[in-house]
Short mmCIF file of C-alpha atoms and ligand atoms in Angstrom, two decimals:
data_model
loop_
_atom_site.label_atom_id
_atom_site.label_comp_id
_atom_site.label_asym_id
_atom_site.label_seq_id
_atom_site.Cartn_x
_atom_site.Cartn_y
_atom_site.Cartn_z
CA MET A 1 -23.71 -22.60 -2.75
CA SER A 2 -20.43 -21.05 -4.09
CA ARG A 3 -19.18 -17.79 -4.73
CA ALA A 4 -18.72 -16.60 -8.48
CA LEU A 5 -15.00 -16.78 -9.65
CA THR A 6 -13.94 -13.22 -10.51
CA ILE A 7 -10.89 -13.02 -13.02
CA TYR A 8 -10.32 -9.64 -11.02
CA ASP A 9 -8.43 -9.82 -7.73
CA HIS A 10 -7.99 -6.31 -6.13
CA GLN A 11 -5.36 -7.72 -3.62
CA SER A 12 -3.01 -8.80 -6.38
CA ALA A 13 -3.72 -6.07 -8.90
CA GLY A 14 -0.85 -3.95 -9.92
CA ARG A 15 2.69 -4.52 -11.37
CA PRO A 16 5.99 -2.60 -10.61
CA GLY A 17 6.34 0.39 -13.12
CA ARG A 18 2.69 0.38 -14.11
CA ARG A 19 1.33 4.03 -13.61
CA GLY A 20 -1.42 6.32 -14.81
CA PRO A 21 -1.12 9.53 -16.69
CA GLU A 22 2.07 11.43 -16.07
CA PRO A 23 1.31 15.01 -14.71
CA PRO A 24 2.57 17.88 -17.09
CA ALA A 25 6.16 18.70 -16.64
CA GLY A 26 6.59 21.03 -13.86
CA ALA A 27 3.09 20.67 -12.49
CA LEU A 28 4.83 19.46 -9.34
CA ALA A 29 6.77 22.34 -8.76
CA ASP A 30 3.88 24.35 -7.20
CA ILE A 31 3.36 21.73 -4.42
CA PRO A 32 5.09 23.01 -1.24
CA ALA A 33 7.83 20.84 -0.51
CA HIS A 34 6.53 19.73 2.99
CA LEU A 35 3.42 18.25 1.31
CA LEU A 36 5.51 15.69 -0.83
CA ARG A 37 6.22 12.38 0.58
CA PRO A 38 9.74 11.58 0.89
CA GLU A 39 9.03 7.93 0.16
CA PRO A 40 6.36 6.54 -2.38
CA PRO A 41 3.41 5.13 -0.53
CA GLN A 42 3.56 1.31 -0.13
CA LEU A 43 0.47 0.62 -2.59
CA PRO A 44 0.19 -1.34 -5.93
CA GLU A 45 1.40 0.19 -8.76
CA VAL A 46 -1.68 0.42 -11.37
CA ASP A 47 -2.82 2.18 -14.62
CA GLU A 48 -5.69 4.33 -14.50
CA LEU A 49 -7.82 1.62 -15.57
CA GLY A 50 -6.68 -0.51 -12.53
CA VAL A 51 -7.74 2.44 -10.06
CA VAL A 52 -11.07 2.60 -11.89
CA ARG A 53 -11.81 -1.31 -11.59
CA HIS A 54 -10.47 -1.42 -8.01
CA TYR A 55 -13.03 1.26 -6.79
CA THR A 56 -15.81 -0.04 -8.97
CA ALA A 57 -15.25 -3.65 -7.52
CA LEU A 58 -15.26 -2.22 -4.11
CA SER A 59 -18.50 -0.17 -4.63
CA HIS A 60 -20.03 -3.31 -5.78
CA ARG A 61 -19.55 -4.81 -2.40
CA THR A 62 -21.46 -1.85 -0.74
CA TYR A 63 -25.32 -1.70 -0.44
CA SER A 64 -27.25 0.95 -0.84
CA ILE A 65 -30.96 2.09 -1.70
CA THR A 66 -29.95 2.33 -5.19
CA ARG A 67 -29.10 -1.54 -5.22
CA GLY A 68 -32.29 -2.84 -3.63
CA PHE A 69 -34.84 -2.84 -0.93
CA TYR A 70 -33.66 -1.21 2.22
CA PRO A 71 -36.57 -1.83 4.91
CA LEU A 72 -34.27 -0.50 7.97
CA GLY A 73 -37.07 0.42 10.38
CA SER A 74 -36.91 3.88 12.00
CA CYS A 75 -34.35 5.01 9.48
CA THR A 76 -36.58 5.90 6.26
CA MET A 77 -34.13 4.62 3.58
CA LYS A 78 -36.04 6.05 0.62
CA TYR A 79 -34.88 6.97 -2.56
CA ASN A 80 -33.17 10.30 -2.97
CA PRO A 81 -34.22 12.09 -6.33
CA ALA A 82 -31.30 12.64 -8.67
CA ILE A 83 -33.01 16.39 -9.17
CA ASN A 84 -32.08 17.14 -5.74
CA GLU A 85 -28.48 16.29 -6.20
CA MET A 86 -28.41 18.41 -9.17
CA VAL A 87 -29.78 21.34 -7.56
CA ALA A 88 -27.47 21.06 -4.32
CA ALA A 89 -24.40 20.79 -7.06
CA LEU A 90 -25.29 24.05 -8.58
CA PRO A 91 -22.36 26.48 -7.94
CA GLY A 92 -24.16 29.03 -6.25
CA PHE A 93 -24.87 26.42 -3.44
CA SER A 94 -21.91 24.20 -3.49
CA GLY A 95 -19.13 26.86 -3.92
CA LEU A 96 -20.40 29.40 -1.70
CA HIS A 97 -18.00 29.73 1.24
CA PRO A 98 -19.22 29.03 4.66
CA ASP A 99 -18.10 32.64 5.97
CA ALA A 100 -19.40 34.43 2.51
CA PRO A 101 -21.25 37.67 3.97
CA ALA A 102 -24.96 37.80 3.84
CA GLU A 103 -24.99 40.13 0.86
CA TYR A 104 -23.23 37.28 -1.18
CA SER A 105 -25.19 34.45 0.17
CA GLN A 106 -28.66 35.90 -0.69
CA GLY A 107 -29.97 32.72 -2.56
CA THR A 108 -28.80 30.33 0.16
CA LEU A 109 -30.16 32.48 3.04
CA GLU A 110 -33.48 32.57 1.16
CA LEU A 111 -33.38 28.87 0.56
CA MET A 112 -33.02 28.40 4.32
CA TRP A 113 -35.54 31.08 5.25
CA HIS A 114 -38.34 29.40 2.93
CA LEU A 115 -37.62 25.93 4.15
CA GLU A 116 -37.90 27.11 7.82
CA ARG A 117 -41.52 28.20 6.70
CA ALA A 118 -42.03 24.83 5.20
CA LEU A 119 -41.08 22.90 8.08
CA CYS A 120 -43.26 25.19 10.41
CA ALA A 121 -46.06 24.53 8.18
CA ILE A 122 -45.57 20.67 8.51
CA THR A 123 -45.13 20.81 11.80
CA GLY A 124 -47.40 23.43 13.25
CA LEU A 125 -44.71 24.98 15.20
CA TYR A 126 -43.62 28.74 15.35
CA ARG A 127 -39.91 28.61 14.38
CA VAL A 128 -36.97 26.29 13.20
CA THR A 129 -33.43 26.15 13.47
CA LEU A 130 -31.61 24.35 10.83
CA GLN A 131 -28.38 24.20 12.50
CA PRO A 132 -28.20 20.46 14.10
CA ALA A 133 -26.30 18.45 11.86
CA ALA A 134 -28.15 15.11 12.77
CA GLY A 135 -31.22 13.78 14.89
CA ALA A 136 -29.08 13.31 18.10
CA HIS A 137 -27.55 16.67 17.61
CA GLY A 138 -31.32 18.02 17.51
CA GLU A 139 -32.34 16.28 20.73
CA PHE A 140 -29.33 17.79 22.33
CA CYS A 141 -30.09 21.20 21.08
CA GLY A 142 -34.06 20.55 22.42
CA MET A 143 -32.59 19.53 25.83
CA LEU A 144 -30.44 22.57 25.91
CA LEU A 145 -33.78 24.73 25.16
CA PHE A 146 -35.58 22.67 27.78
CA ARG A 147 -32.73 24.02 30.53
CA ALA A 148 -32.92 27.33 29.02
CA TRP A 149 -36.62 27.88 29.21
CA HIS A 150 -36.83 26.49 32.88
CA ARG A 151 -33.97 28.82 33.93
CA ALA A 152 -35.81 31.65 32.58
CA GLN A 153 -38.88 30.49 34.73
CA GLY A 154 -36.48 30.44 37.67
CA ARG A 155 -36.83 26.68 37.78
CA ASN A 156 -33.95 24.11 37.71
CA PRO A 157 -35.76 20.84 37.37
CA THR A 158 -33.71 17.43 37.46
CA TYR A 159 -34.88 14.77 35.06
CA VAL A 160 -36.42 13.97 31.80
CA VAL A 161 -38.86 11.11 31.38
CA VAL A 162 -38.31 8.81 28.18
CA PRO A 163 -40.23 5.77 27.40
CA ASP A 164 -38.68 2.27 27.50
CA SER A 165 -39.38 1.73 23.64
CA ALA A 166 -37.13 5.35 22.86
CA HIS A 167 -34.31 5.38 20.51
CA GLY A 168 -31.19 5.18 22.54
CA THR A 169 -30.24 8.84 21.56
CA ASN A 170 -33.12 10.07 23.61
CA PRO A 171 -31.46 9.22 26.97
CA ALA A 172 -28.34 10.13 26.08
CA SER A 173 -29.19 13.70 24.83
CA ALA A 174 -30.95 14.17 27.99
CA ALA A 175 -27.85 13.01 30.03
CA LEU A 176 -25.47 14.98 28.08
CA ALA A 177 -27.60 18.04 28.68
CA GLY A 178 -27.29 17.18 32.58
CA TYR A 179 -30.64 15.74 33.03
CA GLN A 180 -31.50 12.50 34.92
CA VAL A 181 -33.68 9.91 32.90
CA LYS A 182 -36.68 8.37 34.51
CA VAL A 183 -38.47 5.51 32.25
CA VAL A 184 -41.86 5.44 31.70
CA ARG A 185 -43.55 2.31 30.69
CA SER A 186 -45.37 1.05 27.58
CA GLY A 187 -48.60 -0.60 28.35
CA PRO A 188 -49.61 -3.94 26.82
CA ASP A 189 -50.93 -2.14 23.99
CA GLY A 190 -47.49 -0.79 23.17
CA LEU A 191 -48.27 2.65 23.94
CA VAL A 192 -47.06 5.06 26.88
CA ASP A 193 -48.94 3.79 29.95
CA GLY A 194 -50.54 7.35 30.81
CA ASN A 195 -51.08 6.20 34.60
CA HIS A 196 -47.59 4.98 34.89
CA LEU A 197 -46.55 8.43 33.45
CA ALA A 198 -49.04 10.61 35.95
CA GLU A 199 -47.50 8.62 38.92
CA ILE A 200 -43.72 9.33 38.03
CA VAL A 201 -44.06 13.11 36.96
CA ASP A 202 -43.64 15.69 39.53
CA ALA A 203 -42.38 19.25 40.00
CA ASP A 204 -38.71 18.16 39.12
CA CYS A 205 -39.66 16.93 35.72
CA ALA A 206 -37.98 18.88 32.97
CA GLY A 207 -40.18 17.14 30.54
CA LEU A 208 -40.91 14.31 28.35
CA MET A 209 -39.19 12.74 25.25
CA LEU A 210 -41.68 11.05 23.24
CA THR A 211 -41.58 9.47 19.65
CA ASN A 212 -44.69 9.55 17.60
CA PRO A 213 -45.60 7.47 16.11
CA ASN A 214 -43.58 5.39 18.43
CA THR A 215 -40.68 2.99 17.79
CA LEU A 216 -43.53 0.10 17.34
CA GLY A 217 -45.12 1.86 14.73
CA LEU A 218 -48.06 2.76 16.72
CA PHE A 219 -49.60 6.17 17.05
CA GLU A 220 -49.55 7.35 20.57
CA ARG A 221 -53.21 8.34 20.57
CA ASP A 222 -53.38 9.60 24.20
CA ILE A 223 -50.80 12.17 23.13
CA ARG A 224 -52.93 15.05 24.20
CA ARG A 225 -53.62 13.70 27.70
CA ILE A 226 -49.67 12.65 28.01
CA ALA A 227 -48.62 16.46 26.91
CA ASN A 228 -51.36 17.67 29.68
CA ILE A 229 -49.74 15.39 32.61
CA VAL A 230 -46.25 16.78 31.89
CA HIS A 231 -47.58 20.49 31.15
CA ASP A 232 -49.62 20.41 34.40
CA ALA A 233 -46.36 19.55 36.27
CA GLY A 234 -44.43 22.28 34.69
CA GLY A 235 -42.50 20.33 32.18
CA LEU A 236 -42.25 20.53 28.34
CA VAL A 237 -42.77 18.06 25.78
CA TYR A 238 -40.25 16.87 23.24
CA MET A 239 -41.02 14.98 20.11
CA ASP A 240 -38.39 12.80 18.48
CA GLY A 241 -39.37 13.44 14.85
CA ALA A 242 -36.61 11.79 13.33
CA ASN A 243 -39.14 9.86 11.29
CA LEU A 244 -42.00 11.81 10.25
CA ASN A 245 -43.23 9.56 7.29
CA ALA A 246 -46.31 8.60 8.61
CA LEU A 247 -47.42 12.42 9.66
CA LEU A 248 -46.63 14.52 6.48
CA GLY A 249 -49.83 16.44 5.52
CA ILE A 250 -52.01 14.73 8.01
CA ALA A 251 -51.32 15.36 11.40
CA ARG A 252 -49.04 18.20 12.97
CA SER A 253 -46.90 18.01 16.13
CA GLY A 254 -47.79 21.53 16.98
CA ASP A 255 -51.19 20.55 17.43
CA MET A 256 -50.62 17.59 19.75
CA GLY A 257 -49.18 19.74 22.53
CA VAL A 258 -45.65 19.18 21.48
CA ASP A 259 -43.15 22.17 22.57
CA VAL A 260 -39.99 20.92 20.94
CA LEU A 261 -39.60 18.70 17.80
CA HIS A 262 -36.38 17.41 15.93
CA MET A 263 -36.89 16.17 12.29
CA ASN A 264 -34.16 14.14 10.28
CA LEU A 265 -33.96 15.83 7.05
CA HIS A 266 -32.09 12.87 5.97
CA LYS A 267 -34.90 10.33 6.83
CA THR A 268 -38.08 11.99 6.09
CA PHE A 269 -37.08 14.54 3.22
CA ALA A 270 -34.99 12.14 1.01
CA THR A 271 -31.52 13.24 1.46
CA PRO A 272 -28.67 10.74 1.45
CA HIS A 273 -27.65 9.21 4.83
CA GLY A 274 -25.67 6.29 6.41
CA GLY A 275 -22.05 5.57 6.89
CA GLY A 276 -21.44 8.70 8.88
CA GLY A 277 -22.14 11.18 6.31
CA PRO A 278 -23.57 14.66 6.89
CA GLY A 279 -27.54 14.81 7.69
CA ALA A 280 -29.45 17.54 9.14
CA GLY A 281 -31.74 17.40 12.35
CA PRO A 282 -33.62 20.87 12.46
CA VAL A 283 -35.45 21.62 15.31
CA ALA A 284 -38.97 23.19 15.62
CA VAL A 285 -40.39 25.15 18.74
CA ALA A 286 -43.43 26.58 20.15
CA GLU A 287 -43.62 30.21 20.45
CA ARG A 288 -42.55 30.50 23.86
CA LEU A 289 -39.34 28.65 23.12
CA ALA A 290 -38.26 30.82 20.17
CA PRO A 291 -36.10 33.31 22.00
CA PHE A 292 -33.87 30.56 23.09
CA LEU A 293 -33.23 28.81 19.65
CA PRO A 294 -29.44 29.05 18.50
CA ARG A 295 -28.42 32.10 16.79
CA PRO A 296 -27.85 33.32 14.33
CA THR A 297 -31.33 33.25 12.96
CA VAL A 298 -31.99 33.73 9.14
CA GLU A 299 -34.57 36.96 8.94
CA ARG A 300 -36.26 38.75 6.02
CA ASP A 301 -36.18 42.55 6.31
CA ALA A 302 -38.49 44.96 4.93
CA ASP A 303 -36.96 45.19 1.33
CA GLY A 304 -37.50 41.43 0.96
CA GLY A 305 -33.46 40.92 1.72
CA PHE A 306 -32.38 38.33 3.83
CA TYR A 307 -30.05 38.71 6.93
CA LEU A 308 -28.30 36.76 9.79
CA ASP A 309 -29.65 37.95 13.09
CA TYR A 310 -27.06 37.46 16.21
CA ASP A 311 -28.91 39.83 18.32
CA ARG A 312 -30.73 37.17 20.52
CA PRO A 313 -29.74 37.62 23.98
CA HIS A 314 -31.68 34.74 25.25
CA SER A 315 -30.13 32.34 22.70
CA ILE A 316 -28.49 28.97 23.90
CA GLY A 317 -25.66 30.03 21.56
CA ARG A 318 -24.35 28.27 18.30
CA LEU A 319 -24.68 24.62 17.65
CA HIS A 320 -22.90 24.28 14.18
CA ALA A 321 -19.90 26.21 12.37
CA ALA A 322 -21.63 28.35 9.26
CA HIS A 323 -25.05 27.53 8.54
CA GLY A 324 -25.18 23.71 9.19
CA ASN A 325 -25.07 21.10 6.52
CA VAL A 326 -26.52 23.67 3.92
CA GLY A 327 -26.16 20.94 1.10
CA VAL A 328 -28.83 18.55 3.06
CA LEU A 329 -30.72 21.51 3.62
CA VAL A 330 -31.05 22.47 -0.09
CA ARG A 331 -31.91 18.82 -1.16
CA ALA A 332 -34.76 18.56 1.51
CA TYR A 333 -36.18 21.94 0.16
CA CYS A 334 -35.92 20.62 -3.48
CA TYR A 335 -37.87 17.33 -2.34
CA ILE A 336 -40.62 19.49 -0.46
CA VAL A 337 -40.99 21.75 -3.26
CA ALA A 338 -41.03 19.25 -5.91
CA LEU A 339 -43.84 17.26 -3.86
CA GLY A 340 -45.89 20.02 -2.51
CA GLY A 341 -48.37 19.93 0.15
CA ASN A 342 -50.55 17.21 -1.56
CA GLY A 343 -47.65 15.27 -2.65
CA LEU A 344 -46.07 15.14 0.74
CA CYS A 345 -49.28 13.89 1.97
CA ARG A 346 -49.36 11.03 -0.53
CA VAL A 347 -45.92 10.45 0.42
CA SER A 348 -47.12 9.35 4.11
CA ARG A 349 -50.41 7.72 2.93
CA THR A 350 -48.32 5.41 0.50
CA ALA A 351 -45.89 4.54 3.48
CA VAL A 352 -48.59 3.94 5.76
CA LEU A 353 -50.49 1.57 3.31
CA SER A 354 -47.15 0.14 2.26
CA ALA A 355 -46.37 -0.88 5.80
CA ASN A 356 -49.76 -2.42 6.40
CA TYR A 357 -49.70 -4.10 3.28
CA LEU A 358 -46.68 -6.07 4.33
CA ARG A 359 -47.88 -6.58 7.72
CA ALA A 360 -50.87 -8.31 6.36
CA ARG A 361 -48.91 -10.51 4.09
CA LEU A 362 -46.69 -11.60 7.03
CA ARG A 363 -49.19 -12.25 9.54
CA GLY A 364 -49.22 -15.88 10.52
CA VAL A 365 -45.54 -16.06 9.33
CA PHE A 366 -43.60 -14.54 11.93
CA PRO A 367 -45.68 -13.17 15.15
CA ILE A 368 -46.45 -9.34 14.74
CA ALA A 369 -45.70 -7.51 18.13
CA HIS A 370 -48.80 -5.54 17.97
CA ASP A 371 -50.91 -6.77 15.42
CA ARG A 372 -53.33 -3.70 14.61
CA PRO A 373 -53.20 -1.05 11.77
CA CYS A 374 -49.51 0.59 11.96
CA MET A 375 -48.15 3.81 10.69
CA HIS A 376 -45.09 3.72 8.53
CA GLU A 377 -43.47 0.88 10.28
CA PHE A 378 -44.40 -2.50 12.28
CA VAL A 379 -42.21 -4.86 14.50
CA LEU A 380 -41.97 -8.52 14.24
CA SER A 381 -41.18 -10.62 17.22
CA LEU A 382 -39.07 -13.64 16.13
CA ARG A 383 -38.86 -15.33 19.77
CA ASN A 384 -40.30 -18.49 18.54
CA LEU A 385 -37.18 -18.90 16.56
CA ARG A 386 -35.20 -19.72 19.73
CA GLU A 387 -36.80 -23.20 19.79
CA GLN A 388 -34.56 -23.99 16.70
CA GLY A 389 -31.59 -22.32 18.43
CA LEU A 390 -32.16 -19.39 16.06
CA HIS A 391 -32.13 -15.65 16.47
CA ALA A 392 -33.56 -12.47 14.66
CA TRP A 393 -30.29 -11.81 13.30
CA ASP A 394 -29.81 -15.17 11.72
CA VAL A 395 -32.95 -14.23 9.53
CA CYS A 396 -31.33 -10.85 8.81
CA LYS A 397 -28.14 -12.59 7.79
CA ARG A 398 -30.35 -15.01 5.33
CA LEU A 399 -32.21 -11.92 4.00
CA MET A 400 -28.87 -10.76 2.47
CA ASP A 401 -28.98 -13.61 0.38
CA PHE A 402 -32.00 -12.46 -1.44
CA GLY A 403 -30.26 -9.05 -2.24
CA VAL A 404 -32.13 -7.07 0.66
CA HIS A 405 -30.67 -5.14 3.45
CA PRO A 406 -31.92 -6.57 6.70
CA PRO A 407 -34.47 -4.67 8.68
CA THR A 408 -33.45 -3.12 11.99
CA VAL A 409 -32.56 -5.91 14.34
CA GLY A 410 -32.85 -5.93 18.37
CA PHE A 411 -34.82 -2.53 18.44
CA PRO A 412 -37.23 -1.61 19.90
CA ILE A 413 -35.53 -3.09 23.05
CA ASN A 414 -39.16 -3.74 24.73
CA VAL A 415 -39.76 -6.72 22.21
CA PRO A 416 -37.55 -9.86 22.34
CA GLU A 417 -35.80 -10.80 18.98
CA SER A 418 -37.46 -7.53 17.26
CA LEU A 419 -37.15 -6.94 13.61
CA MET A 420 -38.41 -3.32 12.72
CA ILE A 421 -39.81 -3.04 9.10
CA GLU A 422 -40.22 0.12 7.20
CA THR A 423 -41.32 0.41 3.90
CA PRO A 424 -40.99 3.88 2.27
CA GLU A 425 -43.18 5.42 -0.26
CA THR A 426 -40.66 4.72 -2.94
CA GLU A 427 -40.73 1.16 -3.07
CA PRO A 428 -43.26 -0.69 -5.48
CA PRO A 429 -45.68 -3.08 -4.55
CA GLU A 430 -43.93 -6.05 -6.45
CA MET A 431 -40.81 -5.27 -4.10
CA LEU A 432 -42.92 -5.58 -0.98
CA ASP A 433 -44.26 -8.90 -2.55
CA ARG A 434 -40.53 -10.38 -3.35
CA PHE A 435 -39.57 -9.32 0.40
CA ALA A 436 -42.68 -11.20 1.93
CA ASP A 437 -41.99 -14.34 -0.25
CA ALA A 438 -38.49 -14.14 0.86
CA LEU A 439 -39.54 -13.98 4.44
CA ILE A 440 -41.86 -16.48 4.02
CA GLN A 441 -39.10 -19.13 2.64
CA ILE A 442 -36.75 -18.14 5.49
CA ALA A 443 -39.47 -19.18 7.90
CA ARG A 444 -40.07 -22.45 6.24
CA GLU A 445 -36.07 -23.02 6.21
CA ALA A 446 -35.92 -21.98 9.98
CA ARG A 447 -38.57 -24.93 10.51
CA ASP A 448 -36.93 -27.65 8.25
CA THR A 449 -33.29 -26.75 7.35
CA PRO A 450 -32.19 -24.26 10.45
CA ASP A 451 -28.32 -24.78 9.48
CA MET A 452 -29.27 -22.78 5.90
CA VAL A 453 -30.39 -20.23 8.18
CA SER A 454 -27.78 -20.12 10.87
CA SER A 455 -24.87 -20.35 8.61
CA ALA A 456 -26.09 -17.50 6.29
CA PRO A 457 -25.26 -15.42 4.39
CA HIS A 458 -23.90 -17.68 1.68
CA THR A 459 -23.71 -15.31 -1.06
CA THR A 460 -21.59 -12.23 0.30
CA VAL A 461 -17.95 -11.40 -0.08
CA ILE A 462 -17.72 -11.94 3.62
CA GLY A 463 -19.88 -14.27 5.85
CA ARG A 464 -20.28 -13.74 9.59
CA LEU A 465 -17.48 -11.63 11.22
CA ASP A 466 -16.77 -10.77 14.83
CA GLU A 467 -19.11 -7.55 14.61
CA ALA A 468 -17.74 -6.29 17.96
CA ARG A 469 -14.29 -6.43 16.93
CA ALA A 470 -14.89 -5.29 13.65
CA VAL A 471 -16.45 -2.07 14.82
CA ARG A 472 -13.32 -1.77 17.54
CA GLN A 473 -10.67 -2.70 15.20
CA PRO A 474 -11.77 -1.71 11.67
CA ASP A 475 -9.45 -2.87 8.96
CA LEU A 476 -9.81 0.05 6.75
CA CYS A 477 -6.46 0.05 4.92
CA TRP A 478 -4.96 -1.81 1.92
CA LYS A 479 -2.41 -4.33 2.96
CA PRO A 480 -0.47 -6.42 0.44
CA ARG A 481 -1.60 -10.09 0.78
CA PRO A 482 1.01 -12.92 0.10
CA GLN A 483 0.57 -14.00 -3.39
CA GLN A 484 -1.65 -17.40 -3.30
CA ASN A 485 -0.98 -20.68 -5.57
CA PRO A 486 -4.25 -20.64 -7.45
CA GLU A 487 -4.24 -24.40 -6.97
CA ASP A 488 -4.59 -23.97 -3.28
C1 LIG B 1 -32.34 8.06 13.63
C2 LIG B 1 -33.04 8.15 14.95
C3 LIG B 1 -32.44 9.00 15.67
C4 LIG B 1 -31.21 9.71 15.78
O1 LIG B 1 -30.87 10.26 14.61
P1 LIG B 1 -29.34 10.41 13.94
O2 LIG B 1 -29.41 11.44 12.83
O3 LIG B 1 -28.88 9.11 13.60
O4 LIG B 1 -28.62 11.03 15.22
C5 LIG B 1 -33.15 9.36 16.92
N1 LIG B 1 -34.66 8.91 16.98
C6 LIG B 1 -35.09 7.84 16.17
C7 LIG B 1 -36.60 7.48 16.49
C8 LIG B 1 -34.49 7.60 15.00
O5 LIG B 1 -34.90 6.82 14.19
#
């Protein structure tokens, strides 16, 4: 397979003296001298079309949900409706100064107030802080709430229990808040082993961090018993709700005995994410934890006006400048309002149906870690490929040749050679079929022509690279490349 030849070569673009539009005479005079570069930058000289082509060519190298299927388990890469972008761009939201006083930001505060109520209704919990900027930030907030609550009871427990299937941010957040971490095993059914939990929990336990559905895509059906074990020992139950895509309008964490929950608006509620961009990880709490929430909170006064309440003496303090990532909050609110309660319920039903459809189509192609009805995602174990000298990541690389973003690989870590597949509600059935067909073909190749898989991808600009080095020493700046002889 060869790469397409392109006439445009961004490395050799530009000729001395070529330029874009000249700024009007005198326009540069207003720029303070210290902001002007003494020397021109060492960049190719290009005209406006050259600049546009350069960035357009680069954008074609980037993969996103707007290009194709993105079955990244646990990450819920769903379509982000364009209307959300339009609403977030309204000047009243996008142009608001972060420090604007409440009387000038009534619209934004009103939206935040309603978003909090909507998230309370969805989760069955009492109050929500919108400040945390990501899931991991929400977890950290949750762990600070654990501490504050225990201190208020005159307790100082030392550890938090985390299942072996947990997202890596869970133990990290507990440790960052000063807790030791104890690991509770999953049983052969992929669910938390309640007996093991009962053995390791004692009066020194601050609580449990649990993902439900767990990272195997399975619903922890003993959640009430699990919560009781922790509560009876004096601990609290934290739920990692980064991904609520299976539960919307179907089950509420508050009814399951959960005390603290974070949600990733950038996963479940269709706001863009990835690449380190802004997210939001609101934290919902049961009534007894509400006094400790970050301040300020958004409140409504008797006349229907909105204000920020700083007078919260038990608060753990502020977790984000201004009001959090407000643009993300606007998009999520727009998604929730556009769908309404029934629409959200349909989101979850469709996501769960899609995942189970795909699971059924892949049965017999690759072993499924726990082959029974799943929630919004499921996990394959590709350990048999080791006989061919192949790994799960080889299948991921080969999938890229089919124009698909690879699923999550190597997580959860309690499944060998895992591939975690999530199918959000926005994917049509024919896309699921094409994806299943691709995996079926790759399984055949792995058996008959394993080189085809181990040397993939064959169609991308860059094939296999040293991934550890690419992360540690990223090469992000344009550098001139010596001109090559086209005959080479
Ligand atoms: C994504 C995710 C997180 C972390 O969320 P970030 O916004 O990336 O910090 C935590 N737990 C689970 C289960 C997740 O899927």
